[in-house]
mmCIF file of C-alpha atoms in Angstrom:
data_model
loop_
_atom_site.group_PDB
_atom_site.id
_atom_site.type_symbol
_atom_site.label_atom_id
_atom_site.label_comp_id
_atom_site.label_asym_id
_atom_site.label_seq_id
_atom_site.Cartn_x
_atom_site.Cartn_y
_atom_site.Cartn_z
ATOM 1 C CA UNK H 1 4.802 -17.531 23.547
ATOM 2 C CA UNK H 2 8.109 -19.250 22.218
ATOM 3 C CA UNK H 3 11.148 -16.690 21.664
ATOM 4 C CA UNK H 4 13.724 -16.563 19.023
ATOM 5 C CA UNK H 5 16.572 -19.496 19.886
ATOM 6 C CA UNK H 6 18.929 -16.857 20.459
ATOM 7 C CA UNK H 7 21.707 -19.126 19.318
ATOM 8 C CA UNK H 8 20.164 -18.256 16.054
ATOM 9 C CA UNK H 9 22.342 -15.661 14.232
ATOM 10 C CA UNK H 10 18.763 -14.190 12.486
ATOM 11 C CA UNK H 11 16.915 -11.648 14.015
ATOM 12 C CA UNK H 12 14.194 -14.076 13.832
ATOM 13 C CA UNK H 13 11.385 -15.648 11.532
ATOM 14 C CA UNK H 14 8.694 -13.810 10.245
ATOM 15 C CA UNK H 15 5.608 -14.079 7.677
ATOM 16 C CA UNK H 16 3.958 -12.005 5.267
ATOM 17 C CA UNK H 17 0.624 -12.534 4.492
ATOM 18 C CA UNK H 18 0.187 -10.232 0.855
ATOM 19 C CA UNK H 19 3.441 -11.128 0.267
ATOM 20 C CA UNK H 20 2.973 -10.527 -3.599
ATOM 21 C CA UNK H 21 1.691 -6.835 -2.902
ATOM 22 C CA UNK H 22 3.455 -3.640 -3.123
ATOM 23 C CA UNK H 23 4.190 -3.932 0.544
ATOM 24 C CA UNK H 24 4.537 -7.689 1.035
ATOM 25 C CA UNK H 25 7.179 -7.834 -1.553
ATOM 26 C CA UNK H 26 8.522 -4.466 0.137
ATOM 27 C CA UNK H 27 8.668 -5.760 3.240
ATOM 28 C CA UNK H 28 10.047 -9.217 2.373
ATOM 29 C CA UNK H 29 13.218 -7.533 0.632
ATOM 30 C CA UNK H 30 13.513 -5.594 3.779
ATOM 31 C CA UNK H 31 13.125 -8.531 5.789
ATOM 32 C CA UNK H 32 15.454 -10.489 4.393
ATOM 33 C CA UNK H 33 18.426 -8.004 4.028
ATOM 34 C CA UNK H 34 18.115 -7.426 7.488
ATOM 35 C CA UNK H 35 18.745 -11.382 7.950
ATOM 36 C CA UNK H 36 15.388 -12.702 9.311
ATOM 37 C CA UNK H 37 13.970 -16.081 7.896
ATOM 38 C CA UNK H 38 11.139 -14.750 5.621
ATOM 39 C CA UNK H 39 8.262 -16.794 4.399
ATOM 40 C CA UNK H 40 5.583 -15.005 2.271
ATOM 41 C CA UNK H 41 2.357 -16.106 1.966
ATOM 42 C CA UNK H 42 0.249 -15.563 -1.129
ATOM 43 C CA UNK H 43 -2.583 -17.375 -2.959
ATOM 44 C CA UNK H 44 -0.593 -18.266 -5.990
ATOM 45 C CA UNK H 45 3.068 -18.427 -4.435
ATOM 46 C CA UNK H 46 4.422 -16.954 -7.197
ATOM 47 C CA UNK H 47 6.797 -14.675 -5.399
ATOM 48 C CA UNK H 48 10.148 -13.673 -6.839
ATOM 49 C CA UNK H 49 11.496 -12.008 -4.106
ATOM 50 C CA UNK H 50 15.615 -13.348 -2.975
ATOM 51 C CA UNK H 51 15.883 -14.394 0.317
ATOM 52 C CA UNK H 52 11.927 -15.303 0.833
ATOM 53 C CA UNK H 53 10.361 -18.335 1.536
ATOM 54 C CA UNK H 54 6.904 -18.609 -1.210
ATOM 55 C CA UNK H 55 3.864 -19.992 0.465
ATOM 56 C CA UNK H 56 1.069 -20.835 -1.646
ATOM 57 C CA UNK H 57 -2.606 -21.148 -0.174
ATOM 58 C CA UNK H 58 -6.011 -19.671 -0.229
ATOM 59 C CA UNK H 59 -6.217 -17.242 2.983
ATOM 60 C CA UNK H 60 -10.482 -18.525 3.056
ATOM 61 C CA UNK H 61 -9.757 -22.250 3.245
ATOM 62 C CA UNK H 62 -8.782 -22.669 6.713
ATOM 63 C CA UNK H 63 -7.471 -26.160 6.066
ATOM 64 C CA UNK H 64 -5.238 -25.083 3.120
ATOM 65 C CA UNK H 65 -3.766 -22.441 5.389
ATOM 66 C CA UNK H 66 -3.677 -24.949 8.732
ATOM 67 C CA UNK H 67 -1.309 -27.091 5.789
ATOM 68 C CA UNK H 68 0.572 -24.646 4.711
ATOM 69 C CA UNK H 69 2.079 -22.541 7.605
ATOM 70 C CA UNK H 70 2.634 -26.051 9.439
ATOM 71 C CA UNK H 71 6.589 -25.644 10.647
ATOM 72 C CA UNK H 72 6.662 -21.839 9.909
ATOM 73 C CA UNK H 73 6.902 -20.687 13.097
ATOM 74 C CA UNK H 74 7.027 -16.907 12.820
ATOM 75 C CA UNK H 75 8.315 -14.652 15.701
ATOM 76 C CA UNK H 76 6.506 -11.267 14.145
ATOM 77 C CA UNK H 77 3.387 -11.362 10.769
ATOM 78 C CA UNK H 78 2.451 -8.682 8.591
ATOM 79 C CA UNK H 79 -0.887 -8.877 7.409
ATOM 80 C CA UNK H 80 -0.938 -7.102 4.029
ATOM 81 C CA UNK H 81 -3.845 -8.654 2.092
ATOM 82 C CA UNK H 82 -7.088 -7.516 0.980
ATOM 83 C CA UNK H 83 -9.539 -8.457 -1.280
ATOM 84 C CA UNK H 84 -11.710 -6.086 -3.264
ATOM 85 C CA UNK H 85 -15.686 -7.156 -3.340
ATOM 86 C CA UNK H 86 -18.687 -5.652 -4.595
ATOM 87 C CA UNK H 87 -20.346 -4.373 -1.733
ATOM 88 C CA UNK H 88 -18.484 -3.529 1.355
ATOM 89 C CA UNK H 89 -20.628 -6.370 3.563
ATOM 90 C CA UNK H 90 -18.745 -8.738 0.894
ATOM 91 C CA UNK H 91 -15.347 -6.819 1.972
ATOM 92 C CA UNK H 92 -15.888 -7.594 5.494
ATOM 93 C CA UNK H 93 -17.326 -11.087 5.246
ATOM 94 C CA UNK H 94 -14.049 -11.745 2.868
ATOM 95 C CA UNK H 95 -11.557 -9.433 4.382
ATOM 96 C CA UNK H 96 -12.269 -10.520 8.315
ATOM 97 C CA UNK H 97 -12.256 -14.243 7.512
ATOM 98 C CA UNK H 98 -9.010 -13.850 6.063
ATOM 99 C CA UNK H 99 -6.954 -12.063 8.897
ATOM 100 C CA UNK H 100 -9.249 -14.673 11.398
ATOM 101 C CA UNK H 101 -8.061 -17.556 9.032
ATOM 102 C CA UNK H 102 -4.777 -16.662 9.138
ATOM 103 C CA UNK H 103 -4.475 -15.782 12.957
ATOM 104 C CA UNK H 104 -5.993 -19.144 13.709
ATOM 105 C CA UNK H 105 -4.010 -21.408 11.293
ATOM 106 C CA UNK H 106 -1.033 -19.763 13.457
ATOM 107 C CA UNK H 107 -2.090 -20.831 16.998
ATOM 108 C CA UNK H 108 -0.465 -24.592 16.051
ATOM 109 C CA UNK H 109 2.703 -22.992 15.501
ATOM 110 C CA UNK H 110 2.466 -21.731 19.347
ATOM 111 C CA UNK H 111 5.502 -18.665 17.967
ATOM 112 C CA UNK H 112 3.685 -15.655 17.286
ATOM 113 C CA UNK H 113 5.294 -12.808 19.183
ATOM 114 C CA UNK H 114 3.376 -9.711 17.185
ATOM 115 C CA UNK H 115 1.197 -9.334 14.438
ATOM 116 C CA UNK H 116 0.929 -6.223 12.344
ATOM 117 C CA UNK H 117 -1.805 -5.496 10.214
ATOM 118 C CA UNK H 118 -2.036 -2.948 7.396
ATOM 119 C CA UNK H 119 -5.062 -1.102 6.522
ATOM 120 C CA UNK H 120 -5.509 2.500 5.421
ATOM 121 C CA UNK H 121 -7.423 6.260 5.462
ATOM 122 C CA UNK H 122 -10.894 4.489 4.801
ATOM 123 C CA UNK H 123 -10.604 4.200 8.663
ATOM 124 C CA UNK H 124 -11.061 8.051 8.196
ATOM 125 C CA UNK H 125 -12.769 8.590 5.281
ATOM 126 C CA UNK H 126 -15.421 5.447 4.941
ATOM 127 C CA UNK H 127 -15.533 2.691 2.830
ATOM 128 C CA UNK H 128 -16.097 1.716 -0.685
ATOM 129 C CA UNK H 129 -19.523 1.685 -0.422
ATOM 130 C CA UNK H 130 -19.891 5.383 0.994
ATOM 131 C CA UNK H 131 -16.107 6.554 0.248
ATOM 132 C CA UNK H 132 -15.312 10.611 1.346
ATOM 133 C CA UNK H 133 -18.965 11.577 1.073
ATOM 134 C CA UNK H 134 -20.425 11.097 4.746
ATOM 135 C CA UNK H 135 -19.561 12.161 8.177
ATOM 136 C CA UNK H 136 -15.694 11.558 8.471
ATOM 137 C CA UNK H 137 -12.635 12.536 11.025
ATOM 138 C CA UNK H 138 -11.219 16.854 10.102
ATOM 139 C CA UNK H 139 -7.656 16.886 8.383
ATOM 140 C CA UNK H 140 -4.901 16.098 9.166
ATOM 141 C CA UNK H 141 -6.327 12.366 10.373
ATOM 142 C CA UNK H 142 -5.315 11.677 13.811
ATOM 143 C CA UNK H 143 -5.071 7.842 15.134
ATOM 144 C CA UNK H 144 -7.731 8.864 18.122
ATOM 145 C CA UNK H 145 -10.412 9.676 15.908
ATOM 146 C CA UNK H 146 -13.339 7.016 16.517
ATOM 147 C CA UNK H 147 -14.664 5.198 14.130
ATOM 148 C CA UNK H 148 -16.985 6.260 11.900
ATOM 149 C CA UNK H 149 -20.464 4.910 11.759
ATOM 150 C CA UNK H 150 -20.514 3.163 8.716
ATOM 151 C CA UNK H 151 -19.612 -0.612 8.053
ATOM 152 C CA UNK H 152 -15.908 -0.983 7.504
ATOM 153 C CA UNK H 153 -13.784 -3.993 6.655
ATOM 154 C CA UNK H 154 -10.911 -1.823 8.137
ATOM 155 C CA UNK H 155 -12.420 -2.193 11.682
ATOM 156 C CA UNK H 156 -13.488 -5.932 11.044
ATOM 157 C CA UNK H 157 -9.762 -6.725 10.332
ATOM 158 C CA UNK H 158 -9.062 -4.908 13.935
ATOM 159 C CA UNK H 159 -11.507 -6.748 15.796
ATOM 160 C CA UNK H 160 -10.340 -10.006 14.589
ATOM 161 C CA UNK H 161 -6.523 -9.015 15.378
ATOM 162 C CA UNK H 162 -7.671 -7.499 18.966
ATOM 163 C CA UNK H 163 -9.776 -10.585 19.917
ATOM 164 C CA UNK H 164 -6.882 -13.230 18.687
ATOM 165 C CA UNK H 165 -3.791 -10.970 20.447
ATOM 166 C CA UNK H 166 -6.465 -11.403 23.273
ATOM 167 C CA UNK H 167 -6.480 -15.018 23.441
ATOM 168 C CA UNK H 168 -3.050 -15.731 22.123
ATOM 169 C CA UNK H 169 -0.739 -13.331 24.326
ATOM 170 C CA UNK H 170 0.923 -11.418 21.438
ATOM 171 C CA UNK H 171 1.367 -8.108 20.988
ATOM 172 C CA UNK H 172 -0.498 -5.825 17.860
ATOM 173 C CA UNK H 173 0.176 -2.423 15.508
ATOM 174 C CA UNK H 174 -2.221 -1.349 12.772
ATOM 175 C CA UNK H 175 -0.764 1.016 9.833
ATOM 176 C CA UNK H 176 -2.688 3.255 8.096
ATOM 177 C CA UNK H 177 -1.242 4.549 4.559
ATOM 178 C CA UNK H 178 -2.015 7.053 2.330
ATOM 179 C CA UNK H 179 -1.404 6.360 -1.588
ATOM 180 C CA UNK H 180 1.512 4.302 -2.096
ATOM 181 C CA UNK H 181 4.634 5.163 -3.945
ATOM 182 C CA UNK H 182 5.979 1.627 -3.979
ATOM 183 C CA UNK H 183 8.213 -0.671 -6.911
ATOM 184 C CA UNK H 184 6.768 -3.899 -7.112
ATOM 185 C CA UNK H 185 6.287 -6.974 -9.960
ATOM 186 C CA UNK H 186 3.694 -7.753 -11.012
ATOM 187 C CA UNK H 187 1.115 -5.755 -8.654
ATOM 188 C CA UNK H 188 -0.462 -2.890 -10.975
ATOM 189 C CA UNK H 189 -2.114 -1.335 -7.885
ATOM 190 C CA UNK H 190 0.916 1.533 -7.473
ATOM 191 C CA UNK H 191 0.264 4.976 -8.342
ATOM 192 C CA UNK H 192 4.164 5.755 -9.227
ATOM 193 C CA UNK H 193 3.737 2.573 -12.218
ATOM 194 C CA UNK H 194 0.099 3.965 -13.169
ATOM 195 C CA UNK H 195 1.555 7.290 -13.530
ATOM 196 C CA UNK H 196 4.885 6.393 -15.319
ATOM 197 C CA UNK H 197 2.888 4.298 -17.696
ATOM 198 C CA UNK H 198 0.325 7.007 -18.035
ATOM 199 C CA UNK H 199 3.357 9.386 -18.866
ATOM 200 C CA UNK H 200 5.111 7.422 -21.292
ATOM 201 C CA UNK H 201 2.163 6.743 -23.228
ATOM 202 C CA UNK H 202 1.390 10.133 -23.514
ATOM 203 C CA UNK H 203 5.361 10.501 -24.584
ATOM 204 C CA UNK H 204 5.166 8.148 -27.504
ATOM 205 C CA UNK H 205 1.446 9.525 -28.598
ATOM 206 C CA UNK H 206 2.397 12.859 -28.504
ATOM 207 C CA UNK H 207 -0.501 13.661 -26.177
ATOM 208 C CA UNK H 208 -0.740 16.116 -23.017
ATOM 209 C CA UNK H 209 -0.057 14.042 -19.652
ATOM 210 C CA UNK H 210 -3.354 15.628 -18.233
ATOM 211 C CA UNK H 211 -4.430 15.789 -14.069
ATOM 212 C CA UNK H 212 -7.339 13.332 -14.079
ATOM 213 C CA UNK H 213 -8.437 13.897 -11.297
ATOM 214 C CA UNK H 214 -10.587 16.168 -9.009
ATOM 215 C CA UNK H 215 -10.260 20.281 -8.164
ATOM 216 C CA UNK H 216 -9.667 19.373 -4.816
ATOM 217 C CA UNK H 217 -6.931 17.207 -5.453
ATOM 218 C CA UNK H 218 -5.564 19.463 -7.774
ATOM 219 C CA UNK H 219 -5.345 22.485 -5.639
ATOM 220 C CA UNK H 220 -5.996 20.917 -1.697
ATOM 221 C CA UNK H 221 -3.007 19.967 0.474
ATOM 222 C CA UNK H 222 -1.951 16.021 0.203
ATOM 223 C CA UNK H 223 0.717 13.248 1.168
ATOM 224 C CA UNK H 224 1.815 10.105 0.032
ATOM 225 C CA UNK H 225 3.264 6.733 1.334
ATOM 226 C CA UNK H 226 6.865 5.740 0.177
ATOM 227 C CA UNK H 227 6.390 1.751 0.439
ATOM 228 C CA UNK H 228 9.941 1.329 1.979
ATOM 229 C CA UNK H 229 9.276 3.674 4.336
ATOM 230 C CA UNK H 230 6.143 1.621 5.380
ATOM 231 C CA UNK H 231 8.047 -1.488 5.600
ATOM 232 C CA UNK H 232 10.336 -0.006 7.967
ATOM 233 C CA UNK H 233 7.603 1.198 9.950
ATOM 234 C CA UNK H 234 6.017 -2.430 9.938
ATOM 235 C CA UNK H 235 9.629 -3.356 11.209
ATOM 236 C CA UNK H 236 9.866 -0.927 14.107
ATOM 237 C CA UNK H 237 6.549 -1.449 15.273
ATOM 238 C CA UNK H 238 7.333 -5.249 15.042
ATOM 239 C CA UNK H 239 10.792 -4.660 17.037
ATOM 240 C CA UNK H 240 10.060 -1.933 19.441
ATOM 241 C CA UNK H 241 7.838 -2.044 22.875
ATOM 242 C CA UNK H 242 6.710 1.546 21.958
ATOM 243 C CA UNK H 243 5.062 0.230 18.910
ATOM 244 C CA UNK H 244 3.288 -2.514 20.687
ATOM 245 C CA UNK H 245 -0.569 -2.352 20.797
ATOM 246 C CA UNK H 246 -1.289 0.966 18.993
ATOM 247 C CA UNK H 247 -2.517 2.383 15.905
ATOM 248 C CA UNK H 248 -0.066 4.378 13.417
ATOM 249 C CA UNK H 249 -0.756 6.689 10.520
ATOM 250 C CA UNK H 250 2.356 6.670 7.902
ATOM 251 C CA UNK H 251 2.855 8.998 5.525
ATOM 252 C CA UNK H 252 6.333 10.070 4.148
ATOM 253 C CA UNK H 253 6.375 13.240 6.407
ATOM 254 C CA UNK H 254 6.031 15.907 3.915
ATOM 255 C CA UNK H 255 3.133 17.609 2.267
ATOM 256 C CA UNK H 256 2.081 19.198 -1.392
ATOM 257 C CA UNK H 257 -0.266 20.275 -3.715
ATOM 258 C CA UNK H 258 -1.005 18.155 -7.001
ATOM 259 C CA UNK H 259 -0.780 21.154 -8.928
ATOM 260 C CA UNK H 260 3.342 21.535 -7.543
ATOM 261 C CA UNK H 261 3.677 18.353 -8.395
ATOM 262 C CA UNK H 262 2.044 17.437 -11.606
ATOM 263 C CA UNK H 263 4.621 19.943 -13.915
ATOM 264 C CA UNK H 264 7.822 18.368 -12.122
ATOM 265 C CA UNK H 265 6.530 15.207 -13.053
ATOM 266 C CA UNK H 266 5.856 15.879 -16.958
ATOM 267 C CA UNK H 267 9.604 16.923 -16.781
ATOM 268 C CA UNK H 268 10.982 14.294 -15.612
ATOM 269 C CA UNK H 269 9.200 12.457 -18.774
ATOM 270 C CA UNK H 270 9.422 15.294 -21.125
ATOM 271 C CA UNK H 271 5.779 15.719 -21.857
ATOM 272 C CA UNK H 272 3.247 18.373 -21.874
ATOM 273 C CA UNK H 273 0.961 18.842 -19.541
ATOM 274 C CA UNK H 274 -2.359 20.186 -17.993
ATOM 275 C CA UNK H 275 -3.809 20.634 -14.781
ATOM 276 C CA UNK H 276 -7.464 20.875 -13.777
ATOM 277 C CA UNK H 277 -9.538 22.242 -16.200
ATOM 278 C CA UNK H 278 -13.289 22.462 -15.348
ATOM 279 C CA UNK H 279 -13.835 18.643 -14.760
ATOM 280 C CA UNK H 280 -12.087 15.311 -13.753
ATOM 281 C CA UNK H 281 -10.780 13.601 -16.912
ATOM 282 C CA UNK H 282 -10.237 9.930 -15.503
ATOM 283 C CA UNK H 283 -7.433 7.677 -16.680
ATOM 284 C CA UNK H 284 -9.794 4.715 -17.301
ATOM 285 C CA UNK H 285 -11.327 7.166 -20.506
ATOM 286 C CA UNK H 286 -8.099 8.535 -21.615
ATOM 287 C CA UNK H 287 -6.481 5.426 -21.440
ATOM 288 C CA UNK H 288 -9.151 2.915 -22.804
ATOM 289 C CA UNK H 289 -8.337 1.126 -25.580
ATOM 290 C CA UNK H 290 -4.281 1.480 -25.100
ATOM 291 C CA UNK H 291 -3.481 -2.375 -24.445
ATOM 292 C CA UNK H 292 -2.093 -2.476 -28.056
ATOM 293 C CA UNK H 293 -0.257 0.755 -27.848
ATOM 294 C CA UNK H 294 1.239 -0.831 -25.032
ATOM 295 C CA UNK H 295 2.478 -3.994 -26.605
ATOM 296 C CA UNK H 296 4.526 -1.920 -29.322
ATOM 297 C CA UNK H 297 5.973 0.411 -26.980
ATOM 298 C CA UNK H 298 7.192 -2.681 -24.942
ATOM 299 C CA UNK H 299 8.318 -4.675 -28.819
ATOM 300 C CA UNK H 300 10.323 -1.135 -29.351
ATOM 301 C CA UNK H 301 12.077 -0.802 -26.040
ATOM 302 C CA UNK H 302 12.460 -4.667 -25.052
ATOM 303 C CA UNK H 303 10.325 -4.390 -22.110
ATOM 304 C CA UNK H 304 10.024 -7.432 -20.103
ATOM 305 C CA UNK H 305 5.652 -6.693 -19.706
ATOM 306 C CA UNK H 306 3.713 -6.323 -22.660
ATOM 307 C CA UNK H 307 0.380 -6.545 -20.623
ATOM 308 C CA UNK H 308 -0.780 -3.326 -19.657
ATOM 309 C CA UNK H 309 -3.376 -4.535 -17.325
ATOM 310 C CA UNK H 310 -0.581 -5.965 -15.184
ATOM 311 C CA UNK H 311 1.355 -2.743 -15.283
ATOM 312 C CA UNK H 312 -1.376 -0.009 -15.017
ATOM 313 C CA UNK H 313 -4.315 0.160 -12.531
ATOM 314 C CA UNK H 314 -6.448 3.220 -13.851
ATOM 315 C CA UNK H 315 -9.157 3.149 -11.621
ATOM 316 C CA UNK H 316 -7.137 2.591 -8.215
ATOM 317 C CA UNK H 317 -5.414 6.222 -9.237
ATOM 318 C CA UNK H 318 -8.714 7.814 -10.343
ATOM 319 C CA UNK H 319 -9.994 7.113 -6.929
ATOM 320 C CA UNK H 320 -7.289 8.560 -4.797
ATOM 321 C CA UNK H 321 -6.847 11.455 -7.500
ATOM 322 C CA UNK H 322 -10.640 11.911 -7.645
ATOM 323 C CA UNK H 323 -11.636 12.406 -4.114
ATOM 324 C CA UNK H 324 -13.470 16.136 -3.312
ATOM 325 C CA UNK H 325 -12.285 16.041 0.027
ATOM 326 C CA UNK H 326 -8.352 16.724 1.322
ATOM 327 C CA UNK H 327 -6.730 14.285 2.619
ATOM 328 C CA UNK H 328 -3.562 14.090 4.767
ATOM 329 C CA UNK H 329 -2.328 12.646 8.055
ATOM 330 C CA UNK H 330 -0.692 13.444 10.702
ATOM 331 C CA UNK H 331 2.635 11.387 11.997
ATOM 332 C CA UNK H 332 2.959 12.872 15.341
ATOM 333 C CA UNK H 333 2.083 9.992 17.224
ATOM 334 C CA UNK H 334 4.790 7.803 15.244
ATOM 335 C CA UNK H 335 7.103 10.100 15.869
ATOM 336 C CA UNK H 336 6.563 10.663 19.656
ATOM 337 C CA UNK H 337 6.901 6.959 19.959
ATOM 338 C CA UNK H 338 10.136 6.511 18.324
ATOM 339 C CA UNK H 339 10.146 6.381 14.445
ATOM 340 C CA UNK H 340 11.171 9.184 12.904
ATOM 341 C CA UNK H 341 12.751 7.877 9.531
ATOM 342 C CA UNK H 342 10.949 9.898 6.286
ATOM 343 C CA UNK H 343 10.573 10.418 2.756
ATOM 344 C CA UNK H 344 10.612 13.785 0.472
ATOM 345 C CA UNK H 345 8.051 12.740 -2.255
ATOM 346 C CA UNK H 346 9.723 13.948 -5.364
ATOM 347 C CA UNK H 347 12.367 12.221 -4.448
ATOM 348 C CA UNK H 348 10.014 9.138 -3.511
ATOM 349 C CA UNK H 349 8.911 8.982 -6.911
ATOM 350 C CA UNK H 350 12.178 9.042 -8.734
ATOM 351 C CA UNK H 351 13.488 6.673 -6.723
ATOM 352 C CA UNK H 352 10.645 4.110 -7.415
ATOM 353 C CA UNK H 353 10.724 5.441 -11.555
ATOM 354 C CA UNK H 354 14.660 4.472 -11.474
ATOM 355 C CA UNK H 355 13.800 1.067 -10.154
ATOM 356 C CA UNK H 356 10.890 0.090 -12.383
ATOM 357 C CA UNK H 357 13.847 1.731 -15.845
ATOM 358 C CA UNK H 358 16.520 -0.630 -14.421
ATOM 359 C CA UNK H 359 14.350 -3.751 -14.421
ATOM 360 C CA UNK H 360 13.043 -2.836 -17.822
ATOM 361 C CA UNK H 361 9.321 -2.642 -17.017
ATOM 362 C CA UNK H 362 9.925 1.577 -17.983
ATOM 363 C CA UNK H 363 11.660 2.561 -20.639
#
């Protein structure tokens, strides 16, 4: 495989495939503050992100993709995109053919020194389809668990990256996240923006910021993903021999309890709030009907999104918040190998609530 020109003063080139997700647009910033040549890939190219090349072109039309990475010429690829079907033999059909689409359309550009690819804790807990309800790996999740029996897009997305690093000669890390505390534009799929919009509704309403989710949740031990802490895992892995051709939980490195959590969040918003109370009370009921709300709140603060659909992603949150079943990994591995940057969660979430106030999406 070709090597960075080292006469180059970059790092080197890279691509990111999601690039207008929570972690693509992460990852790019990242990227490109670090000084590598960043293109990111997404089906509509809008991208806003400074210092990153936008790529526009459907990840299933091979010929489309063949087109558009033509002179691209990445040194390291993070793989970031999924697709959400109906049934989870739709997910893999969809989800494989686009890291396999991608992966191929690369082999002109003869570059490719290492491909990461992020997936998630359905490699523990089972898909969609039969999600934290059959056999699954013991808490915390450790990378050596196999997988589980049922049909996964997770593992299809492996087997296409294993069988291409294969053929090709380049080297391979998979991520797993938890929930991700991320800031992002114009991706709604972000529990900290859920919750902050959840929150200020609730503020300008006058109504209780209730837990919607499950017991378990509320009382069971959990962790989180800070986004920028991912990205700098993608990096490592990317950049490091001891990340090369392994698997990697990451999770910010600390651990709590909804129920800790919950009250230090209603203060940071100034709201009431309740915990658990008998039964899950899911943010897609409380919140139905709120689009309107939404558009004044945004007239009366001069918020740059009046859509609330963009913003807000109720049932994404109600499914991480809902599970019966704990959930939490362990980083041990990571850390053995090398990486040992982290993330206190409070402090996570803040962080992510200051950045989403300052761009005037919060108010």
């Amino acid at each position: 495989m070709a090597q960075t020109d080292p006469s180059d003063s970059s790092p080197g080139r890279a691509l990111i495939v999601g690039a207008t997700g929570i972690i693509g647009q992460t990852a790019g910033r990242q990227l490109a503050d670090l000084g590598w040549q960043t293109f990111g890939l997404s089906r509509s190219g809008a991208l806003a992100v400074p210092g990153v090349t936008s790529i526009a072109a459907d990840l299933l039309d091979p010929d489309a993709l063949s087109a558009a990475l033509a002179g691209t010429k990445p040194d390291i690829v993070f793989i970031t995109a999924w697709m959400r079907n109906e049934t989870e033999a739709e997910n893999i059909r969809v989800n494989s053919a686009m890291v396999r689409n991608v992966l191929a359309a690369l082999e002109q550009e003869h570059s490719v020194r290492h491909v990461a690819l992020l997936t998630g804790l359905k490699h523990y807990l089972g898909p969609f389809d039969n999600y934290a309800t059959g056999v699954m790996a013991d808490t915390p999740f450790h990378e050596d668990e196999p997988r589980l029996d049922s049909p996964n897009f997770y593992y299809a997305q492996e087997d296409e990256l294993f069988a291409s690093a294969e053929k090709n000669g380049f080297t391979w890390s998979v991520h797993r996240a938890h929930t991700v505390f991320g800031y992002a534009v114009g991706n709604a799929m972000n529990m900290v923006l859920t919750l902050s919009v959840y929150a200020t509704l609730c503020k300008e309403l006058g109504l209780v910021f209730t837990f919607p989710g499950s017991e378990t949740q509320w009382n069971g031990v959990t962790d989180v993903t800070d986004a920028d802490l991912l990205g700098e895992q993608l990096i490592w892995a990317s950049t490091h021999a001891e990340g090369q051709n392994e698997a990697f939980n990451i999770a910010n490195g600390d651990v709590f309890r909804w129920r800790w959590l919950w009250p230090r969040l209603a203060r940071i918003f100034g709201v009431e709030w309740a915990g658990f109370e008998g039964s899950p009370r899911p943010l897609t009921d409380q919140m139905a009907g709120m689009e309107d709300t939404w558009k004044g709140i945004a007239a009366k603060y001069d918020l740059v999104e009046p859509d609330l659909t963009k913003l807000a992603s109720w049932w994404h949150s109600d499914g991480d918040l809902g599970r019966n079943i704990e959930c939490l990994t362990d980083m041990g591995k990571s850390r053995t190998a090398g990486f040992l940057n982290f993330r206190v969660t409070p402090d996570s979430f803040v962080d992510k609530l200051e950045r989403y106030r300052a761009a005037r999406i919060l108010p």
